[in-house]
CSV table of C-alpha atoms in Angstrom, one decimal:
chain,number,residue,atom,x,y,z
L,11,UNK,CA,24.6,-31.7,17.4
L,12,UNK,CA,24.7,-34.1,14.5
L,13,UNK,CA,21.2,-36.0,13.2
L,14,UNK,CA,22.2,-39.1,11.9
L,15,UNK,CA,18.9,-40.3,12.1
L,16,UNK,CA,17.2,-42.1,7.6
L,17,UNK,CA,15.3,-38.9,7.5
L,18,UNK,CA,16.1,-36.8,10.9
L,19,UNK,CA,14.7,-33.2,12.0
L,20,UNK,CA,15.9,-31.2,14.7
L,21,UNK,CA,12.9,-28.1,15.8
L,22,UNK,CA,15.7,-25.8,16.6
L,23,UNK,CA,8.0,9.8,21.7
L,24,UNK,CA,7.0,13.0,21.8
L,25,UNK,CA,5.8,14.9,19.1
L,26,UNK,CA,8.1,17.2,16.5
L,27,UNK,CA,7.4,19.6,13.5
L,28,UNK,CA,8.5,19.8,10.7
L,29,UNK,CA,12.3,20.4,10.1
L,30,UNK,CA,13.0,18.0,13.2
L,31,UNK,CA,10.8,15.0,11.5
L,32,UNK,CA,12.1,15.1,8.0
L,33,UNK,CA,16.2,15.3,8.7
L,34,UNK,CA,15.6,12.8,11.1
L,35,UNK,CA,13.9,10.3,8.9
L,36,UNK,CA,17.2,11.9,6.6
L,37,UNK,CA,19.6,10.4,8.8
L,38,UNK,CA,22.0,7.3,8.2
L,39,UNK,CA,20.1,6.0,12.2
L,40,UNK,CA,17.1,5.6,13.9
L,41,UNK,CA,16.4,7.7,16.9
L,42,UNK,CA,14.1,5.4,19.6
L,43,UNK,CA,12.9,5.8,22.8
L,44,UNK,CA,15.5,5.3,25.4
L,45,UNK,CA,16.5,2.6,26.6
L,46,UNK,CA,16.2,1.1,23.3
L,47,UNK,CA,19.2,0.0,20.8
L,48,UNK,CA,20.4,2.4,18.0
L,49,UNK,CA,20.5,1.0,14.8
L,50,UNK,CA,22.5,2.1,12.4
L,51,UNK,CA,23.0,1.8,8.3
L,52,UNK,CA,26.4,2.5,8.7
L,53,UNK,CA,27.6,-0.9,11.2
L,54,UNK,CA,28.4,-3.9,9.7
L,55,UNK,CA,26.9,-6.8,10.7
L,56,UNK,CA,29.2,-8.9,13.4
L,57,UNK,CA,31.0,-12.1,11.8
L,58,UNK,CA,28.0,-14.3,10.5
L,59,UNK,CA,30.4,-18.0,10.4
L,60,UNK,CA,30.7,-19.7,12.7
L,61,UNK,CA,30.7,-23.4,11.3
L,62,UNK,CA,30.3,-24.7,15.2
L,63,UNK,CA,26.1,-22.5,14.8
L,64,UNK,CA,25.6,-23.6,11.1
L,65,UNK,CA,22.8,-25.8,10.0
L,66,UNK,CA,23.1,-27.6,7.7
L,67,UNK,CA,21.3,-30.1,5.6
L,68,UNK,CA,22.3,-33.3,3.3
L,69,UNK,CA,19.7,-34.4,1.2
L,70,UNK,CA,21.1,-37.3,-0.8
L,71,UNK,CA,19.4,-41.0,-1.6
L,72,UNK,CA,22.7,-42.9,-1.4
L,73,UNK,CA,23.5,-42.9,2.2
L,74,UNK,CA,27.1,-43.5,1.3
L,75,UNK,CA,27.4,-39.7,-0.5
L,76,UNK,CA,25.7,-38.2,3.0
L,77,UNK,CA,28.3,-40.3,4.8
L,78,UNK,CA,31.4,-38.9,2.6
L,79,UNK,CA,29.6,-34.9,2.7
L,80,UNK,CA,29.2,-34.6,6.5
L,81,UNK,CA,32.7,-36.4,7.4
L,82,UNK,CA,34.4,-33.4,4.9
L,83,UNK,CA,31.5,-31.1,7.1
L,84,UNK,CA,33.0,-32.4,10.7
L,85,UNK,CA,36.2,-32.4,9.8
L,86,UNK,CA,35.5,-28.6,9.1
L,87,UNK,CA,34.2,-27.4,12.6
L,88,UNK,CA,30.8,-27.9,11.8
L,89,UNK,CA,27.8,-30.3,14.6
L,90,UNK,CA,24.4,-29.0,13.2
L,91,UNK,CA,24.0,-31.4,10.6
L,92,UNK,CA,20.8,-32.6,9.5
L,93,UNK,CA,20.5,-35.7,6.8
L,94,UNK,CA,17.3,-36.9,4.8
L,95,UNK,CA,18.2,-39.9,2.4
L,96,UNK,CA,13.9,-40.6,1.8
L,97,UNK,CA,14.1,-37.6,-1.3
L,98,UNK,CA,9.8,-37.5,-0.2
L,99,UNK,CA,10.3,-36.7,3.2
L,100,UNK,CA,13.5,-34.2,2.4
L,101,UNK,CA,11.0,-30.6,1.3
L,102,UNK,CA,9.2,-32.0,4.9
L,103,UNK,CA,12.7,-31.7,7.4
L,104,UNK,CA,13.7,-28.9,5.3
L,105,UNK,CA,10.7,-26.8,6.6
L,106,UNK,CA,11.0,-27.9,10.0
L,107,UNK,CA,14.8,-27.9,10.5
L,108,UNK,CA,15.2,-24.7,9.3
L,109,UNK,CA,18.9,-25.1,8.0
L,110,UNK,CA,21.6,-22.1,7.4
L,111,UNK,CA,22.3,-24.5,4.2
L,112,UNK,CA,20.4,-27.2,1.9
L,113,UNK,CA,23.3,-29.3,0.2
L,114,UNK,CA,20.9,-31.1,-2.3
L,115,UNK,CA,21.2,-34.2,-4.5
L,116,UNK,CA,19.9,-33.9,-8.1
L,117,UNK,CA,18.8,-37.1,-9.0
L,118,UNK,CA,16.8,-39.3,-6.9
L,119,UNK,CA,14.0,-41.3,-7.7
L,120,UNK,CA,9.8,-40.6,-6.6
L,121,UNK,CA,11.3,-36.5,-6.6
L,122,UNK,CA,14.1,-35.2,-8.3
L,123,UNK,CA,16.5,-32.9,-6.4
L,124,UNK,CA,15.0,-29.9,-9.0
L,125,UNK,CA,11.9,-30.5,-8.0
L,126,UNK,CA,11.5,-30.5,-4.5
L,127,UNK,CA,14.4,-27.1,-4.7
L,128,UNK,CA,11.0,-25.8,-6.7
L,129,UNK,CA,9.1,-26.3,-3.7
L,130,UNK,CA,11.4,-24.4,-1.4
L,131,UNK,CA,11.5,-21.4,-3.9
L,132,UNK,CA,7.5,-21.1,-4.1
L,133,UNK,CA,7.4,-21.8,-0.2
L,134,UNK,CA,8.3,-18.1,0.9
L,135,UNK,CA,9.7,-19.5,4.9
L,136,UNK,CA,12.5,-21.1,2.8
L,137,UNK,CA,12.9,-17.9,-0.8
L,138,UNK,CA,16.2,-17.1,0.3
L,139,UNK,CA,18.0,-20.8,1.7
L,140,UNK,CA,21.1,-21.2,-0.4
L,141,UNK,CA,20.9,-24.2,-1.8
L,142,UNK,CA,23.9,-26.3,-3.2
L,143,UNK,CA,23.1,-28.8,-6.0
L,144,UNK,CA,25.3,-32.1,-6.1
L,145,UNK,CA,25.7,-32.8,-9.8
L,146,UNK,CA,28.2,-34.9,-12.8
L,147,UNK,CA,30.0,-32.3,-13.8
L,148,UNK,CA,28.9,-32.6,-17.4
L,149,UNK,CA,25.1,-31.9,-17.0
L,150,UNK,CA,25.0,-29.1,-18.4
L,151,UNK,CA,21.1,-28.2,-18.8
L,152,UNK,CA,20.6,-30.3,-15.4
L,153,UNK,CA,22.8,-27.2,-13.7
L,154,UNK,CA,21.5,-24.4,-16.1
L,155,UNK,CA,17.3,-25.9,-15.1
L,156,UNK,CA,19.0,-25.7,-11.1
L,157,UNK,CA,20.1,-22.1,-11.8
L,158,UNK,CA,17.0,-20.5,-13.2
L,159,UNK,CA,15.0,-22.6,-10.1
L,160,UNK,CA,17.4,-20.8,-8.3
L,161,UNK,CA,20.5,-22.6,-6.8
L,162,UNK,CA,22.9,-20.7,-5.2
L,163,UNK,CA,25.3,-22.9,-6.0
L,164,UNK,CA,26.7,-26.5,-7.6
L,165,UNK,CA,28.7,-29.1,-6.6
L,166,UNK,CA,30.2,-32.3,-8.5
L,167,UNK,CA,29.9,-35.4,-7.5
L,168,UNK,CA,32.1,-37.1,-6.4
L,169,UNK,CA,32.3,-34.4,-3.8
L,170,UNK,CA,36.0,-32.7,-3.3
L,171,UNK,CA,35.9,-31.2,0.8
L,172,UNK,CA,38.6,-28.9,-0.2
L,173,UNK,CA,35.3,-27.6,-2.7
L,174,UNK,CA,32.8,-28.7,-0.2
L,175,UNK,CA,33.4,-26.5,3.0
L,176,UNK,CA,34.7,-22.8,1.5
L,177,UNK,CA,31.1,-22.7,-0.5
L,178,UNK,CA,29.2,-23.7,2.1
L,179,UNK,CA,30.5,-21.5,4.7
L,180,UNK,CA,30.5,-18.8,1.2
L,181,UNK,CA,26.9,-19.8,1.4
L,182,UNK,CA,25.8,-19.5,4.6
L,183,UNK,CA,27.8,-16.4,5.0
L,184,UNK,CA,25.3,-15.4,2.9
L,185,UNK,CA,22.4,-16.2,4.5
L,186,UNK,CA,23.2,-14.4,7.8
L,187,UNK,CA,23.7,-11.4,5.2
L,188,UNK,CA,20.3,-12.0,3.9
L,189,UNK,CA,18.9,-11.3,6.8
L,190,UNK,CA,20.5,-9.3,8.5
L,191,UNK,CA,19.7,-7.1,5.7
L,192,UNK,CA,15.7,-8.4,5.7
L,193,UNK,CA,16.1,-7.3,9.8
L,194,UNK,CA,17.2,-4.3,9.5
L,195,UNK,CA,14.8,-2.6,7.2
L,196,UNK,CA,12.4,-4.3,8.7
L,197,UNK,CA,13.2,-2.0,12.3
L,198,UNK,CA,14.0,0.6,10.0
L,199,UNK,CA,10.1,0.5,9.0
L,200,UNK,CA,8.5,0.1,12.0
L,201,UNK,CA,10.6,3.2,12.9
L,202,UNK,CA,9.4,5.1,10.0
L,203,UNK,CA,5.8,4.3,10.4
L,204,UNK,CA,6.6,5.6,14.6
L,205,UNK,CA,8.1,8.4,13.0
L,206,UNK,CA,4.8,9.5,10.7
L,207,UNK,CA,2.6,8.3,13.4
L,208,UNK,CA,3.8,10.9,16.2
L,209,UNK,CA,3.7,13.8,12.8
L,210,UNK,CA,0.3,12.9,12.6
L,211,UNK,CA,-0.8,13.2,16.2
L,212,UNK,CA,1.1,16.5,16.2
L,213,UNK,CA,-1.0,18.1,13.5
L,214,UNK,CA,-4.5,16.2,15.4
L,215,UNK,CA,-3.1,18.5,18.2
L,216,UNK,CA,-3.1,22.1,16.5
L,217,UNK,CA,-6.3,21.4,15.0
L,218,UNK,CA,-7.7,20.6,18.1
L,219,UNK,CA,-5.8,23.5,19.4
L,220,UNK,CA,-7.6,25.3,17.0
L,221,UNK,CA,-10.6,24.3,17.7
L,222,UNK,CA,-10.4,25.2,21.6
L,223,UNK,CA,-9.5,28.6,20.5
L,224,UNK,CA,-12.1,29.7,18.6
L,225,UNK,CA,-14.7,27.6,21.1
L,226,UNK,CA,-13.1,30.6,23.6
L,227,UNK,CA,-13.6,32.7,21.4
L,228,UNK,CA,-16.9,32.2,20.7
L,229,UNK,CA,-18.8,28.3,21.7
L,230,UNK,CA,-20.9,27.7,18.7
L,231,UNK,CA,-17.8,28.6,16.5
L,232,UNK,CA,-16.1,25.8,17.9
L,233,UNK,CA,-18.4,23.5,17.9
L,234,UNK,CA,-19.3,23.8,14.6
L,235,UNK,CA,-16.1,24.2,13.3
L,236,UNK,CA,-15.5,20.3,14.8
L,237,UNK,CA,-19.0,19.2,13.2
L,238,UNK,CA,-18.0,20.3,9.7
L,239,UNK,CA,-14.6,18.0,10.0
L,240,UNK,CA,-16.2,15.8,11.1
L,241,UNK,CA,-19.9,15.8,8.1
L,242,UNK,CA,-17.0,16.4,5.5
L,243,UNK,CA,-15.3,12.9,6.5
L,244,UNK,CA,-18.7,11.9,6.6
L,245,UNK,CA,-19.0,12.7,2.6
L,246,UNK,CA,-16.1,11.6,1.8
L,247,UNK,CA,-16.7,8.2,2.9
L,248,UNK,CA,-19.6,7.8,1.1
L,249,UNK,CA,-17.7,9.0,-2.5
L,250,UNK,CA,-15.4,6.0,-1.8
L,251,UNK,CA,-12.6,7.6,-0.7
L,252,UNK,CA,-9.3,6.3,0.4
L,253,UNK,CA,-9.2,6.3,4.4
L,254,UNK,CA,-6.1,8.5,4.7
L,255,UNK,CA,-7.6,11.0,2.2
L,256,UNK,CA,-11.0,10.9,4.5
L,257,UNK,CA,-9.0,12.0,7.1
L,258,UNK,CA,-7.5,14.6,5.3
L,259,UNK,CA,-10.4,15.8,4.4
L,260,UNK,CA,-11.9,15.9,8.0
L,261,UNK,CA,-8.6,17.5,9.4
L,262,UNK,CA,-8.6,19.7,6.9
L,263,UNK,CA,-12.1,21.3,7.1
L,264,UNK,CA,-11.7,22.3,10.4
L,265,UNK,CA,-9.7,24.3,9.3
L,266,UNK,CA,-12.2,26.3,6.0
L,267,UNK,CA,-13.4,29.1,9.2
L,268,UNK,CA,-9.8,29.5,11.5
L,269,UNK,CA,-10.3,33.6,10.1
L,270,UNK,CA,-12.4,34.1,13.4
L,271,UNK,CA,-9.9,33.9,15.8
L,272,UNK,CA,-7.7,36.1,16.6
């Protein structure tokens, strides 16, 4: 789908023991409940660069430059292209359309490409968006400034189609590999958090069983164990200790009289 407007956008388990737990965390794959997919650290992401699916955005105040670049991209198989010839609107259009790559002219009136690039890098949603900067071949100072602001690559004017397509392709592949790694790490972190929660539940169950065992021998001892744990937690909280440490104190205090079991 090709957008050709003046400034266009298109919306697009059961508890386990310690050895099992740490062996599971140290493995290269994350175990999931039955029915869920397994993520493997050694599994390579799929082939990402499919021109028909890639979203490219062109920002240049000169319509002729936009038309030329768009023509080259269409010939290379790109179908989802957005254009903006109003630099004031460019930042908003990028946020709305969420392209896979942005081809950005530097020398524009009102708002320069460097200002737009800086805005994008200061916005979490576009911090890792590949930005290919259009600039004069001899403009070394501008290139250095663009690099410091986070430019991904450069294209010299006038645009050479033999350079444009490979650079756009490489930039899109880089973004998709970054997204794949980010999503994998996020799912891995969630899996580790689930395992940690299961281990904490297992610890609580052990303490509960010990208290019940003491209560079986002596009802007063069982209630005493629970009270001591609770009092210790209240004191730790009053002393300003962190919540995780307070919970640990509460659990450990319940074992102070565990010798009565036997």
